[in-house]
Amino acid sequence: MSYVVTEACIRCKYTDCVAICPVDAFREGRSMLVIDPAVCIDCGVCEPECPAAAIAFDMDAAPLWRDLNQRMAAQWPAISEPRPAPPDADLFRGEADKFDRYFSEAAA
Ligand code: F3S
């Protein structure tokens, strides 16, 4: 088990989570971040840090997000330093159905 990143991260990518993760478990795609379940130690410090409320414990998240975090973590590069969010991040905060509209399997 681990924490997972969910739909709310898409096009927001605030990276507050990266700043606080003690084990560098985050991986970066073009549209969102995921957590590598093989690295996450379930400490949970990232969950309250996300301004978009995008992080959930995996047993509380839909299977889609558990599977996607595991699959994309194997393909995307690690991110260990926070970065400025995209300039339009706040426009996408809280938007519904972002996965269908904006998700990309492309790496960052
Ligand atoms: Fe995404 Fe939230 Fe981290 S928007 S990059 S999970 S702080």
PDB file of N, CA and C and ligand atoms in Angstrom:
ATOM      1  N   MET A   1       0.836  -1.193   0.000  1.00  0.00           N
ATOM      2  CA  MET A   1       0.000   0.000   0.000  1.00  0.00           C
ATOM      3  C   MET A   1       0.873   1.246   0.000  1.00  0.00           C
ATOM      4  N   SER A   2       0.314   2.309  -0.524  1.00  0.00           N
ATOM      5  CA  SER A   2       1.003   3.590  -0.498  1.00  0.00           C
ATOM      6  C   SER A   2      -0.032   4.680  -0.700  1.00  0.00           C
ATOM      7  N   TYR A   3       0.420   5.894  -0.662  1.00  0.00           N
ATOM      8  CA  TYR A   3      -0.444   6.998  -1.070  1.00  0.00           C
ATOM      9  C   TYR A   3      -0.405   7.094  -2.585  1.00  0.00           C
ATOM     10  N   VAL A   4      -1.463   7.679  -3.159  1.00  0.00           N
ATOM     11  CA  VAL A   4      -1.534   7.818  -4.613  1.00  0.00           C
ATOM     12  C   VAL A   4      -1.941   9.245  -4.968  1.00  0.00           C
ATOM     13  N   VAL A   5      -1.536   9.682  -6.156  1.00  0.00           N
ATOM     14  CA  VAL A   5      -1.962  10.973  -6.691  1.00  0.00           C
ATOM     15  C   VAL A   5      -3.166  10.726  -7.595  1.00  0.00           C
ATOM     16  N   THR A   6      -4.156  11.579  -7.493  1.00  0.00           N
ATOM     17  CA  THR A   6      -5.401  11.388  -8.244  1.00  0.00           C
ATOM     18  C   THR A   6      -5.643  12.552  -9.213  1.00  0.00           C
ATOM     19  N   GLU A   7      -6.815  12.515  -9.820  1.00  0.00           N
ATOM     20  CA  GLU A   7      -7.168  13.409 -10.924  1.00  0.00           C
ATOM     21  C   GLU A   7      -6.944  14.896 -10.642  1.00  0.00           C
ATOM     22  N   ALA A   8      -7.125  15.306  -9.414  1.00  0.00           N
ATOM     23  CA  ALA A   8      -7.038  16.738  -9.109  1.00  0.00           C
ATOM     24  C   ALA A   8      -5.662  17.319  -9.410  1.00  0.00           C
ATOM     25  N   CYS A   9      -4.653  16.482  -9.516  1.00  0.00           N
ATOM     26  CA  CYS A   9      -3.298  16.963  -9.828  1.00  0.00           C
ATOM     27  C   CYS A   9      -3.156  17.402 -11.277  1.00  0.00           C
ATOM     28  N   ILE A  10      -3.986  16.849 -12.152  1.00  0.00           N
ATOM     29  CA  ILE A  10      -3.807  17.081 -13.586  1.00  0.00           C
ATOM     30  C   ILE A  10      -3.884  18.574 -13.902  1.00  0.00           C
ATOM     31  N   ARG A  11      -2.850  19.055 -14.568  1.00  0.00           N
ATOM     32  CA  ARG A  11      -2.662  20.458 -14.979  1.00  0.00           C
ATOM     33  C   ARG A  11      -2.493  21.422 -13.808  1.00  0.00           C
ATOM     34  N   CYS A  12      -2.376  20.902 -12.590  1.00  0.00           N
ATOM     35  CA  CYS A  12      -2.093  21.761 -11.437  1.00  0.00           C
ATOM     36  C   CYS A  12      -0.620  21.634 -11.043  1.00  0.00           C
ATOM     37  N   LYS A  13      -0.174  20.438 -10.717  1.00  0.00           N
ATOM     38  CA  LYS A  13       1.254  20.188 -10.472  1.00  0.00           C
ATOM     39  C   LYS A  13       1.889  21.257  -9.568  1.00  0.00           C
ATOM     40  N   TYR A  14       1.317  21.434  -8.383  1.00  0.00           N
ATOM     41  CA  TYR A  14       1.849  22.455  -7.477  1.00  0.00           C
ATOM     42  C   TYR A  14       3.196  22.044  -6.875  1.00  0.00           C
ATOM     43  N   THR A  15       3.439  20.774  -6.762  1.00  0.00           N
ATOM     44  CA  THR A  15       4.693  20.153  -6.272  1.00  0.00           C
ATOM     45  C   THR A  15       5.023  20.445  -4.806  1.00  0.00           C
ATOM     46  N   ASP A  16       4.065  20.951  -4.035  1.00  0.00           N
ATOM     47  CA  ASP A  16       4.271  21.042  -2.581  1.00  0.00           C
ATOM     48  C   ASP A  16       4.560  19.652  -2.005  1.00  0.00           C
ATOM     49  N   CYS A  17       3.979  18.642  -2.614  1.00  0.00           N
ATOM     50  CA  CYS A  17       4.164  17.262  -2.171  1.00  0.00           C
ATOM     51  C   CYS A  17       5.621  16.827  -2.301  1.00  0.00           C
ATOM     52  N   VAL A  18       6.255  17.260  -3.382  1.00  0.00           N
ATOM     53  CA  VAL A  18       7.645  16.887  -3.631  1.00  0.00           C
ATOM     54  C   VAL A  18       8.558  17.488  -2.569  1.00  0.00           C
ATOM     55  N   ALA A  19       8.238  18.714  -2.168  1.00  0.00           N
ATOM     56  CA  ALA A  19       9.084  19.416  -1.200  1.00  0.00           C
ATOM     57  C   ALA A  19       9.142  18.691   0.135  1.00  0.00           C
ATOM     58  N   ILE A  20       8.090  17.965   0.481  1.00  0.00           N
ATOM     59  CA  ILE A  20       8.024  17.392   1.823  1.00  0.00           C
ATOM     60  C   ILE A  20       8.273  15.883   1.853  1.00  0.00           C
ATOM     61  N   CYS A  21       8.237  15.234   0.707  1.00  0.00           N
ATOM     62  CA  CYS A  21       8.412  13.768   0.684  1.00  0.00           C
ATOM     63  C   CYS A  21       9.820  13.384   1.160  1.00  0.00           C
ATOM     64  N   PRO A  22       9.924  12.536   2.198  1.00  0.00           N
ATOM     65  CA  PRO A  22      11.245  12.195   2.738  1.00  0.00           C
ATOM     66  C   PRO A  22      11.988  11.132   1.937  1.00  0.00           C
ATOM     67  N   VAL A  23      11.310  10.511   0.977  1.00  0.00           N
ATOM     68  CA  VAL A  23      11.954   9.405   0.258  1.00  0.00           C
ATOM     69  C   VAL A  23      11.965   9.593  -1.263  1.00  0.00           C
ATOM     70  N   ASP A  24      11.619  10.789  -1.749  1.00  0.00           N
ATOM     71  CA  ASP A  24      11.613  11.066  -3.193  1.00  0.00           C
ATOM     72  C   ASP A  24      10.795  10.031  -3.961  1.00  0.00           C
ATOM     73  N   ALA A  25       9.548   9.859  -3.549  1.00  0.00           N
ATOM     74  CA  ALA A  25       8.686   8.847  -4.168  1.00  0.00           C
ATOM     75  C   ALA A  25       7.906   9.371  -5.370  1.00  0.00           C
ATOM     76  N   PHE A  26       8.000  10.667  -5.668  1.00  0.00           N
ATOM     77  CA  PHE A  26       7.180  11.219  -6.751  1.00  0.00           C
ATOM     78  C   PHE A  26       7.856  11.056  -8.107  1.00  0.00           C
ATOM     79  N   ARG A  27       7.015  10.844  -9.124  1.00  0.00           N
ATOM     80  CA  ARG A  27       7.459  10.711 -10.513  1.00  0.00           C
ATOM     81  C   ARG A  27       6.646  11.707 -11.336  1.00  0.00           C
ATOM     82  N   GLU A  28       7.277  12.291 -12.367  1.00  0.00           N
ATOM     83  CA  GLU A  28       6.637  13.393 -13.067  1.00  0.00           C
ATOM     84  C   GLU A  28       6.298  13.073 -14.514  1.00  0.00           C
ATOM     85  N   GLY A  29       5.017  13.224 -14.833  1.00  0.00           N
ATOM     86  CA  GLY A  29       4.560  13.191 -16.210  1.00  0.00           C
ATOM     87  C   GLY A  29       4.260  14.603 -16.674  1.00  0.00           C
ATOM     88  N   ARG A  30       3.937  14.731 -17.958  1.00  0.00           N
ATOM     89  CA  ARG A  30       3.657  16.060 -18.489  1.00  0.00           C
ATOM     90  C   ARG A  30       2.428  16.679 -17.842  1.00  0.00           C
ATOM     91  N   SER A  31       1.423  15.845 -17.538  1.00  0.00           N
ATOM     92  CA  SER A  31       0.164  16.406 -17.047  1.00  0.00           C
ATOM     93  C   SER A  31      -0.027  16.306 -15.543  1.00  0.00           C
ATOM     94  N   MET A  32       0.719  15.419 -14.869  1.00  0.00           N
ATOM     95  CA  MET A  32       0.523  15.224 -13.427  1.00  0.00           C
ATOM     96  C   MET A  32       1.711  14.480 -12.839  1.00  0.00           C
ATOM     97  N   LEU A  33       1.699  14.373 -11.524  1.00  0.00           N
ATOM     98  CA  LEU A  33       2.678  13.544 -10.824  1.00  0.00           C
ATOM     99  C   LEU A  33       2.001  12.257 -10.363  1.00  0.00           C
ATOM    100  N   VAL A  34       2.791  11.219 -10.103  1.00  0.00           N
ATOM    101  CA  VAL A  34       2.308  10.004  -9.443  1.00  0.00           C
ATOM    102  C   VAL A  34       3.295   9.647  -8.343  1.00  0.00           C
ATOM    103  N   ILE A  35       2.888   8.716  -7.498  1.00  0.00           N
ATOM    104  CA  ILE A  35       3.748   8.213  -6.427  1.00  0.00           C
ATOM    105  C   ILE A  35       4.159   6.786  -6.769  1.00  0.00           C
ATOM    106  N   ASP A  36       5.445   6.513  -6.661  1.00  0.00           N
ATOM    107  CA  ASP A  36       5.937   5.156  -6.886  1.00  0.00           C
ATOM    108  C   ASP A  36       5.616   4.313  -5.648  1.00  0.00           C
ATOM    109  N   PRO A  37       4.721   3.318  -5.779  1.00  0.00           N
ATOM    110  CA  PRO A  37       4.327   2.534  -4.601  1.00  0.00           C
ATOM    111  C   PRO A  37       5.463   1.698  -4.025  1.00  0.00           C
ATOM    112  N   ALA A  38       6.498   1.477  -4.819  1.00  0.00           N
ATOM    113  CA  ALA A  38       7.636   0.703  -4.323  1.00  0.00           C
ATOM    114  C   ALA A  38       8.560   1.546  -3.450  1.00  0.00           C
ATOM    115  N   VAL A  39       8.383   2.861  -3.502  1.00  0.00           N
ATOM    116  CA  VAL A  39       9.251   3.770  -2.746  1.00  0.00           C
ATOM    117  C   VAL A  39       8.508   4.402  -1.570  1.00  0.00           C
ATOM    118  N   CYS A  40       7.230   4.688  -1.751  1.00  0.00           N
ATOM    119  CA  CYS A  40       6.416   5.344  -0.707  1.00  0.00           C
ATOM    120  C   CYS A  40       6.443   4.528   0.586  1.00  0.00           C
ATOM    121  N   ILE A  41       6.635   5.239   1.704  1.00  0.00           N
ATOM    122  CA  ILE A  41       6.689   4.565   3.004  1.00  0.00           C
ATOM    123  C   ILE A  41       5.409   4.792   3.822  1.00  0.00           C
ATOM    124  N   ASP A  42       4.375   5.300   3.165  1.00  0.00           N
ATOM    125  CA  ASP A  42       3.065   5.488   3.805  1.00  0.00           C
ATOM    126  C   ASP A  42       3.108   6.459   4.973  1.00  0.00           C
ATOM    127  N   CYS A  43       4.023   7.413   4.940  1.00  0.00           N
ATOM    128  CA  CYS A  43       4.096   8.347   6.066  1.00  0.00           C
ATOM    129  C   CYS A  43       2.937   9.330   6.060  1.00  0.00           C
ATOM    130  N   GLY A  44       2.421   9.650   4.862  1.00  0.00           N
ATOM    131  CA  GLY A  44       1.242  10.508   4.771  1.00  0.00           C
ATOM    132  C   GLY A  44       1.506  11.997   4.883  1.00  0.00           C
ATOM    133  N   VAL A  45       2.751  12.434   4.961  1.00  0.00           N
ATOM    134  CA  VAL A  45       2.992  13.868   5.141  1.00  0.00           C
ATOM    135  C   VAL A  45       2.597  14.672   3.907  1.00  0.00           C
ATOM    136  N   CYS A  46       2.569  14.041   2.742  1.00  0.00           N
ATOM    137  CA  CYS A  46       2.234  14.768   1.515  1.00  0.00           C
ATOM    138  C   CYS A  46       0.742  15.076   1.406  1.00  0.00           C
ATOM    139  N   GLU A  47      -0.091  14.244   1.973  1.00  0.00           N
ATOM    140  CA  GLU A  47      -1.539  14.369   1.744  1.00  0.00           C
ATOM    141  C   GLU A  47      -2.075  15.751   2.122  1.00  0.00           C
ATOM    142  N   PRO A  48      -1.799  16.267   3.307  1.00  0.00           N
ATOM    143  CA  PRO A  48      -2.360  17.589   3.638  1.00  0.00           C
ATOM    144  C   PRO A  48      -1.632  18.750   2.981  1.00  0.00           C
ATOM    145  N   GLU A  49      -0.487  18.488   2.351  1.00  0.00           N
ATOM    146  CA  GLU A  49       0.282  19.573   1.740  1.00  0.00           C
ATOM    147  C   GLU A  49      -0.243  19.980   0.373  1.00  0.00           C
ATOM    148  N   CYS A  50      -0.985  19.118  -0.289  1.00  0.00           N
ATOM    149  CA  CYS A  50      -1.419  19.403  -1.659  1.00  0.00           C
ATOM    150  C   CYS A  50      -2.542  20.439  -1.669  1.00  0.00           C
ATOM    151  N   PRO A  51      -2.339  21.591  -2.326  1.00  0.00           N
ATOM    152  CA  PRO A  51      -3.386  22.614  -2.384  1.00  0.00           C
ATOM    153  C   PRO A  51      -4.616  22.174  -3.164  1.00  0.00           C
ATOM    154  N   ALA A  52      -4.464  21.144  -4.002  1.00  0.00           N
ATOM    155  CA  ALA A  52      -5.569  20.668  -4.815  1.00  0.00           C
ATOM    156  C   ALA A  52      -6.246  19.436  -4.221  1.00  0.00           C
ATOM    157  N   ALA A  53      -5.802  19.002  -3.053  1.00  0.00           N
ATOM    158  CA  ALA A  53      -6.361  17.797  -2.416  1.00  0.00           C
ATOM    159  C   ALA A  53      -6.324  16.596  -3.360  1.00  0.00           C
ATOM    160  N   ALA A  54      -5.191  16.434  -4.026  1.00  0.00           N
ATOM    161  CA  ALA A  54      -5.067  15.393  -5.044  1.00  0.00           C
ATOM    162  C   ALA A  54      -4.517  14.074  -4.511  1.00  0.00           C
ATOM    163  N   ILE A  55      -4.057  14.041  -3.263  1.00  0.00           N
ATOM    164  CA  ILE A  55      -3.384  12.852  -2.752  1.00  0.00           C
ATOM    165  C   ILE A  55      -4.302  12.097  -1.799  1.00  0.00           C
ATOM    166  N   ALA A  56      -4.358  10.776  -1.969  1.00  0.00           N
ATOM    167  CA  ALA A  56      -5.228   9.939  -1.139  1.00  0.00           C
ATOM    168  C   ALA A  56      -4.489   8.662  -0.755  1.00  0.00           C
ATOM    169  N   PHE A  57      -4.895   8.088   0.373  1.00  0.00           N
ATOM    170  CA  PHE A  57      -4.375   6.776   0.735  1.00  0.00           C
ATOM    171  C   PHE A  57      -4.940   5.770  -0.252  1.00  0.00           C
ATOM    172  N   ASP A  58      -4.161   4.818  -0.664  1.00  0.00           N
ATOM    173  CA  ASP A  58      -4.583   4.015  -1.815  1.00  0.00           C
ATOM    174  C   ASP A  58      -5.838   3.181  -1.559  1.00  0.00           C
ATOM    175  N   MET A  59      -6.102   2.810  -0.330  1.00  0.00           N
ATOM    176  CA  MET A  59      -7.312   2.042  -0.070  1.00  0.00           C
ATOM    177  C   MET A  59      -8.567   2.907  -0.189  1.00  0.00           C
ATOM    178  N   ASP A  60      -8.376   4.224  -0.142  1.00  0.00           N
ATOM    179  CA  ASP A  60      -9.511   5.140  -0.294  1.00  0.00           C
ATOM    180  C   ASP A  60      -9.669   5.624  -1.727  1.00  0.00           C
ATOM    181  N   ALA A  61      -8.693   5.346  -2.575  1.00  0.00           N
ATOM    182  CA  ALA A  61      -8.716   5.833  -3.953  1.00  0.00           C
ATOM    183  C   ALA A  61      -9.318   4.780  -4.882  1.00  0.00           C
ATOM    184  N   ALA A  62      -9.875   5.241  -5.989  1.00  0.00           N
ATOM    185  CA  ALA A  62     -10.424   4.324  -6.983  1.00  0.00           C
ATOM    186  C   ALA A  62      -9.295   3.473  -7.570  1.00  0.00           C
ATOM    187  N   PRO A  63      -9.611   2.227  -7.936  1.00  0.00           N
ATOM    188  CA  PRO A  63      -8.576   1.350  -8.519  1.00  0.00           C
ATOM    189  C   PRO A  63      -7.872   1.981  -9.713  1.00  0.00           C
ATOM    190  N   LEU A  64      -8.577   2.798 -10.475  1.00  0.00           N
ATOM    191  CA  LEU A  64      -7.951   3.473 -11.617  1.00  0.00           C
ATOM    192  C   LEU A  64      -6.699   4.210 -11.181  1.00  0.00           C
ATOM    193  N   TRP A  65      -6.764   4.898 -10.049  1.00  0.00           N
ATOM    194  CA  TRP A  65      -5.637   5.725  -9.624  1.00  0.00           C
ATOM    195  C   TRP A  65      -4.530   4.870  -9.027  1.00  0.00           C
ATOM    196  N   ARG A  66      -4.876   3.818  -8.338  1.00  0.00           N
ATOM    197  CA  ARG A  66      -3.840   2.894  -7.836  1.00  0.00           C
ATOM    198  C   ARG A  66      -3.071   2.300  -9.010  1.00  0.00           C
ATOM    199  N   ASP A  67      -3.802   1.848 -10.012  1.00  0.00           N
ATOM    200  CA  ASP A  67      -3.158   1.231 -11.177  1.00  0.00           C
ATOM    201  C   ASP A  67      -2.319   2.241 -11.950  1.00  0.00           C
ATOM    202  N   LEU A  68      -2.875   3.437 -12.111  1.00  0.00           N
ATOM    203  CA  LEU A  68      -2.169   4.451 -12.892  1.00  0.00           C
ATOM    204  C   LEU A  68      -0.887   4.900 -12.198  1.00  0.00           C
ATOM    205  N   ASN A  69      -0.926   5.062 -10.872  1.00  0.00           N
ATOM    206  CA  ASN A  69       0.296   5.437 -10.150  1.00  0.00           C
ATOM    207  C   ASN A  69       1.367   4.379 -10.323  1.00  0.00           C
ATOM    208  N   GLN A  70       0.989   3.122 -10.198  1.00  0.00           N
ATOM    209  CA  GLN A  70       1.957   2.044 -10.330  1.00  0.00           C
ATOM    210  C   GLN A  70       2.521   1.977 -11.746  1.00  0.00           C
ATOM    211  N   ARG A  71       1.652   2.091 -12.738  1.00  0.00           N
ATOM    212  CA  ARG A  71       2.077   1.951 -14.133  1.00  0.00           C
ATOM    213  C   ARG A  71       2.949   3.119 -14.583  1.00  0.00           C
ATOM    214  N   MET A  72       2.524   4.343 -14.289  1.00  0.00           N
ATOM    215  CA  MET A  72       3.279   5.491 -14.770  1.00  0.00           C
ATOM    216  C   MET A  72       4.564   5.706 -13.964  1.00  0.00           C
ATOM    217  N   ALA A  73       4.577   5.270 -12.714  1.00  0.00           N
ATOM    218  CA  ALA A  73       5.805   5.410 -11.916  1.00  0.00           C
ATOM    219  C   ALA A  73       6.953   4.623 -12.535  1.00  0.00           C
ATOM    220  N   ALA A  74       6.626   3.579 -13.269  1.00  0.00           N
ATOM    221  CA  ALA A  74       7.662   2.781 -13.916  1.00  0.00           C
ATOM    222  C   ALA A  74       8.198   3.451 -15.181  1.00  0.00           C
ATOM    223  N   GLN A  75       7.498   4.494 -15.655  1.00  0.00           N
ATOM    224  CA  GLN A  75       7.876   5.118 -16.924  1.00  0.00           C
ATOM    225  C   GLN A  75       8.347   6.555 -16.781  1.00  0.00           C
ATOM    226  N   TRP A  76       7.882   7.240 -15.751  1.00  0.00           N
ATOM    227  CA  TRP A  76       8.188   8.665 -15.627  1.00  0.00           C
ATOM    228  C   TRP A  76       9.413   8.883 -14.741  1.00  0.00           C
ATOM    229  N   PRO A  77      10.133   9.989 -14.958  1.00  0.00           N
ATOM    230  CA  PRO A  77      11.348  10.267 -14.159  1.00  0.00           C
ATOM    231  C   PRO A  77      11.003  10.756 -12.751  1.00  0.00           C
ATOM    232  N   ALA A  78      11.940  10.550 -11.858  1.00  0.00           N
ATOM    233  CA  ALA A  78      11.785  11.038 -10.493  1.00  0.00           C
ATOM    234  C   ALA A  78      11.846  12.560 -10.474  1.00  0.00           C
ATOM    235  N   ILE A  79      11.116  13.140  -9.538  1.00  0.00           N
ATOM    236  CA  ILE A  79      11.211  14.577  -9.280  1.00  0.00           C
ATOM    237  C   ILE A  79      11.469  14.731  -7.784  1.00  0.00           C
ATOM    238  N   SER A  80      12.564  15.377  -7.440  1.00  0.00           N
ATOM    239  CA  SER A  80      12.935  15.474  -6.036  1.00  0.00           C
ATOM    240  C   SER A  80      12.996  16.908  -5.525  1.00  0.00           C
ATOM    241  N   GLU A  81      12.817  17.878  -6.430  1.00  0.00           N
ATOM    242  CA  GLU A  81      12.799  19.283  -6.024  1.00  0.00           C
ATOM    243  C   GLU A  81      11.504  19.924  -6.513  1.00  0.00           C
ATOM    244  N   PRO A  82      10.857  20.725  -5.668  1.00  0.00           N
ATOM    245  CA  PRO A  82       9.629  21.401  -6.123  1.00  0.00           C
ATOM    246  C   PRO A  82       9.936  22.396  -7.225  1.00  0.00           C
ATOM    247  N   ARG A  83       8.921  22.651  -8.065  1.00  0.00           N
ATOM    248  CA  ARG A  83       9.067  23.613  -9.152  1.00  0.00           C
ATOM    249  C   ARG A  83       7.877  24.565  -9.118  1.00  0.00           C
ATOM    250  N   PRO A  84       7.990  25.717  -9.748  1.00  0.00           N
ATOM    251  CA  PRO A  84       6.814  26.584  -9.854  1.00  0.00           C
ATOM    252  C   PRO A  84       5.692  25.847 -10.581  1.00  0.00           C
ATOM    253  N   ALA A  85       4.482  26.017 -10.122  1.00  0.00           N
ATOM    254  CA  ALA A  85       3.337  25.407 -10.794  1.00  0.00           C
ATOM    255  C   ALA A  85       3.158  26.048 -12.168  1.00  0.00           C
ATOM    256  N   PRO A  86       2.489  25.361 -13.079  1.00  0.00           N
ATOM    257  CA  PRO A  86       2.195  25.983 -14.373  1.00  0.00           C
ATOM    258  C   PRO A  86       1.445  27.297 -14.152  1.00  0.00           C
ATOM    259  N   PRO A  87       1.670  28.295 -15.005  1.00  0.00           N
ATOM    260  CA  PRO A  87       1.049  29.612 -14.785  1.00  0.00           C
ATOM    261  C   PRO A  87      -0.472  29.571 -14.742  1.00  0.00           C
ATOM    262  N   ASP A  88      -1.076  28.576 -15.412  1.00  0.00           N
ATOM    263  CA  ASP A  88      -2.542  28.494 -15.421  1.00  0.00           C
ATOM    264  C   ASP A  88      -3.077  27.421 -14.457  1.00  0.00           C
ATOM    265  N   ALA A  89      -2.243  26.976 -13.517  1.00  0.00           N
ATOM    266  CA  ALA A  89      -2.641  25.885 -12.617  1.00  0.00           C
ATOM    267  C   ALA A  89      -3.942  26.189 -11.871  1.00  0.00           C
ATOM    268  N   ASP A  90      -4.087  27.404 -11.391  1.00  0.00           N
ATOM    269  CA  ASP A  90      -5.275  27.720 -10.586  1.00  0.00           C
ATOM    270  C   ASP A  90      -6.565  27.636 -11.410  1.00  0.00           C
ATOM    271  N   LEU A  91      -6.457  27.811 -12.724  1.00  0.00           N
ATOM    272  CA  LEU A  91      -7.651  27.718 -13.573  1.00  0.00           C
ATOM    273  C   LEU A  91      -8.206  26.303 -13.609  1.00  0.00           C
ATOM    274  N   PHE A  92      -7.339  25.312 -13.384  1.00  0.00           N
ATOM    275  CA  PHE A  92      -7.753  23.910 -13.481  1.00  0.00           C
ATOM    276  C   PHE A  92      -8.021  23.279 -12.119  1.00  0.00           C
ATOM    277  N   ARG A  93      -7.771  24.032 -11.062  1.00  0.00           N
ATOM    278  CA  ARG A  93      -7.982  23.514  -9.706  1.00  0.00           C
ATOM    279  C   ARG A  93      -9.472  23.290  -9.469  1.00  0.00           C
ATOM    280  N   GLY A  94      -9.817  22.065  -9.140  1.00  0.00           N
ATOM    281  CA  GLY A  94     -11.198  21.723  -8.851  1.00  0.00           C
ATOM    282  C   GLY A  94     -12.035  21.379 -10.066  1.00  0.00           C
ATOM    283  N   GLU A  95     -11.474  21.470 -11.259  1.00  0.00           N
ATOM    284  CA  GLU A  95     -12.238  21.119 -12.463  1.00  0.00           C
ATOM    285  C   GLU A  95     -12.526  19.623 -12.487  1.00  0.00           C
ATOM    286  N   ALA A  96     -13.719  19.247 -12.922  1.00  0.00           N
ATOM    287  CA  ALA A  96     -14.111  17.835 -13.001  1.00  0.00           C
ATOM    288  C   ALA A  96     -13.643  17.229 -14.324  1.00  0.00           C
ATOM    289  N   ASP A  97     -13.545  15.913 -14.327  1.00  0.00           N
ATOM    290  CA  ASP A  97     -13.271  15.147 -15.549  1.00  0.00           C
ATOM    291  C   ASP A  97     -11.983  15.569 -16.261  1.00  0.00           C
ATOM    292  N   LYS A  98     -10.975  15.892 -15.480  1.00  0.00           N
ATOM    293  CA  LYS A  98      -9.722  16.309 -16.108  1.00  0.00           C
ATOM    294  C   LYS A  98      -8.992  15.147 -16.768  1.00  0.00           C
ATOM    295  N   PHE A  99      -9.202  13.934 -16.261  1.00  0.00           N
ATOM    296  CA  PHE A  99      -8.491  12.795 -16.845  1.00  0.00           C
ATOM    297  C   PHE A  99      -8.820  12.653 -18.331  1.00  0.00           C
ATOM    298  N   ASP A 100     -10.094  12.643 -18.656  1.00  0.00           N
ATOM    299  CA  ASP A 100     -10.496  12.465 -20.049  1.00  0.00           C
ATOM    300  C   ASP A 100     -10.034  13.617 -20.934  1.00  0.00           C
ATOM    301  N   ARG A 101      -9.980  14.799 -20.390  1.00  0.00           N
ATOM    302  CA  ARG A 101      -9.641  15.964 -21.208  1.00  0.00           C
ATOM    303  C   ARG A 101      -8.146  16.169 -21.366  1.00  0.00           C
ATOM    304  N   TYR A 102      -7.386  15.935 -20.301  1.00  0.00           N
ATOM    305  CA  TYR A 102      -6.012  16.425 -20.300  1.00  0.00           C
ATOM    306  C   TYR A 102      -4.927  15.410 -19.986  1.00  0.00           C
ATOM    307  N   PHE A 103      -5.281  14.224 -19.496  1.00  0.00           N
ATOM    308  CA  PHE A 103      -4.217  13.310 -19.077  1.00  0.00           C
ATOM    309  C   PHE A 103      -3.346  12.907 -20.262  1.00  0.00           C
ATOM    310  N   SER A 104      -2.054  12.849 -20.026  1.00  0.00           N
ATOM    311  CA  SER A 104      -1.105  12.399 -21.032  1.00  0.00           C
ATOM    312  C   SER A 104      -0.150  11.400 -20.413  1.00  0.00           C
ATOM    313  N   GLU A 105       0.164  10.364 -21.144  1.00  0.00           N
ATOM    314  CA  GLU A 105       1.163   9.400 -20.667  1.00  0.00           C
ATOM    315  C   GLU A 105       2.586   9.885 -20.925  1.00  0.00           C
ATOM    316  N   ALA A 106       2.732  11.014 -21.569  1.00  0.00           N
ATOM    317  CA  ALA A 106       4.064  11.538 -21.860  1.00  0.00           C
ATOM    318  C   ALA A 106       4.793  11.884 -20.569  1.00  0.00           C
ATOM    319  N   ALA A 107       6.081  11.639 -20.544  1.00  0.00           N
ATOM    320  CA  ALA A 107       6.901  12.026 -19.408  1.00  0.00           C
ATOM    321  C   ALA A 107       7.086  13.538 -19.402  1.00  0.00           C
ATOM    322  N   ALA A 108       7.522  14.057 -18.276  1.00  0.00           N
ATOM    323  CA  ALA A 108       7.728  15.509 -18.179  1.00  0.00           C
ATOM    324  C   ALA A 108       8.828  15.945 -19.126  1.00  0.00           C
TER     325      ALA A 108
HETATM  326 FE1  F3S B   1      -0.010  17.432  -7.763  1.00  0.00          FE
HETATM  327 FE2  F3S B   1      -0.780  18.322  -5.426  1.00  0.00          FE
HETATM  328 FE3  F3S B   1       1.646  17.422  -5.733  1.00  0.00          FE
HETATM  329  S1  F3S B   1      -1.332  19.209  -7.390  1.00  0.00           S
HETATM  330  S2  F3S B   1       2.146  17.949  -7.828  1.00  0.00           S
HETATM  331  S3  F3S B   1      -0.185  16.206  -5.926  1.00  0.00           S
HETATM  332  S4  F3S B   1       1.037  19.154  -4.465  1.00  0.00           S
END
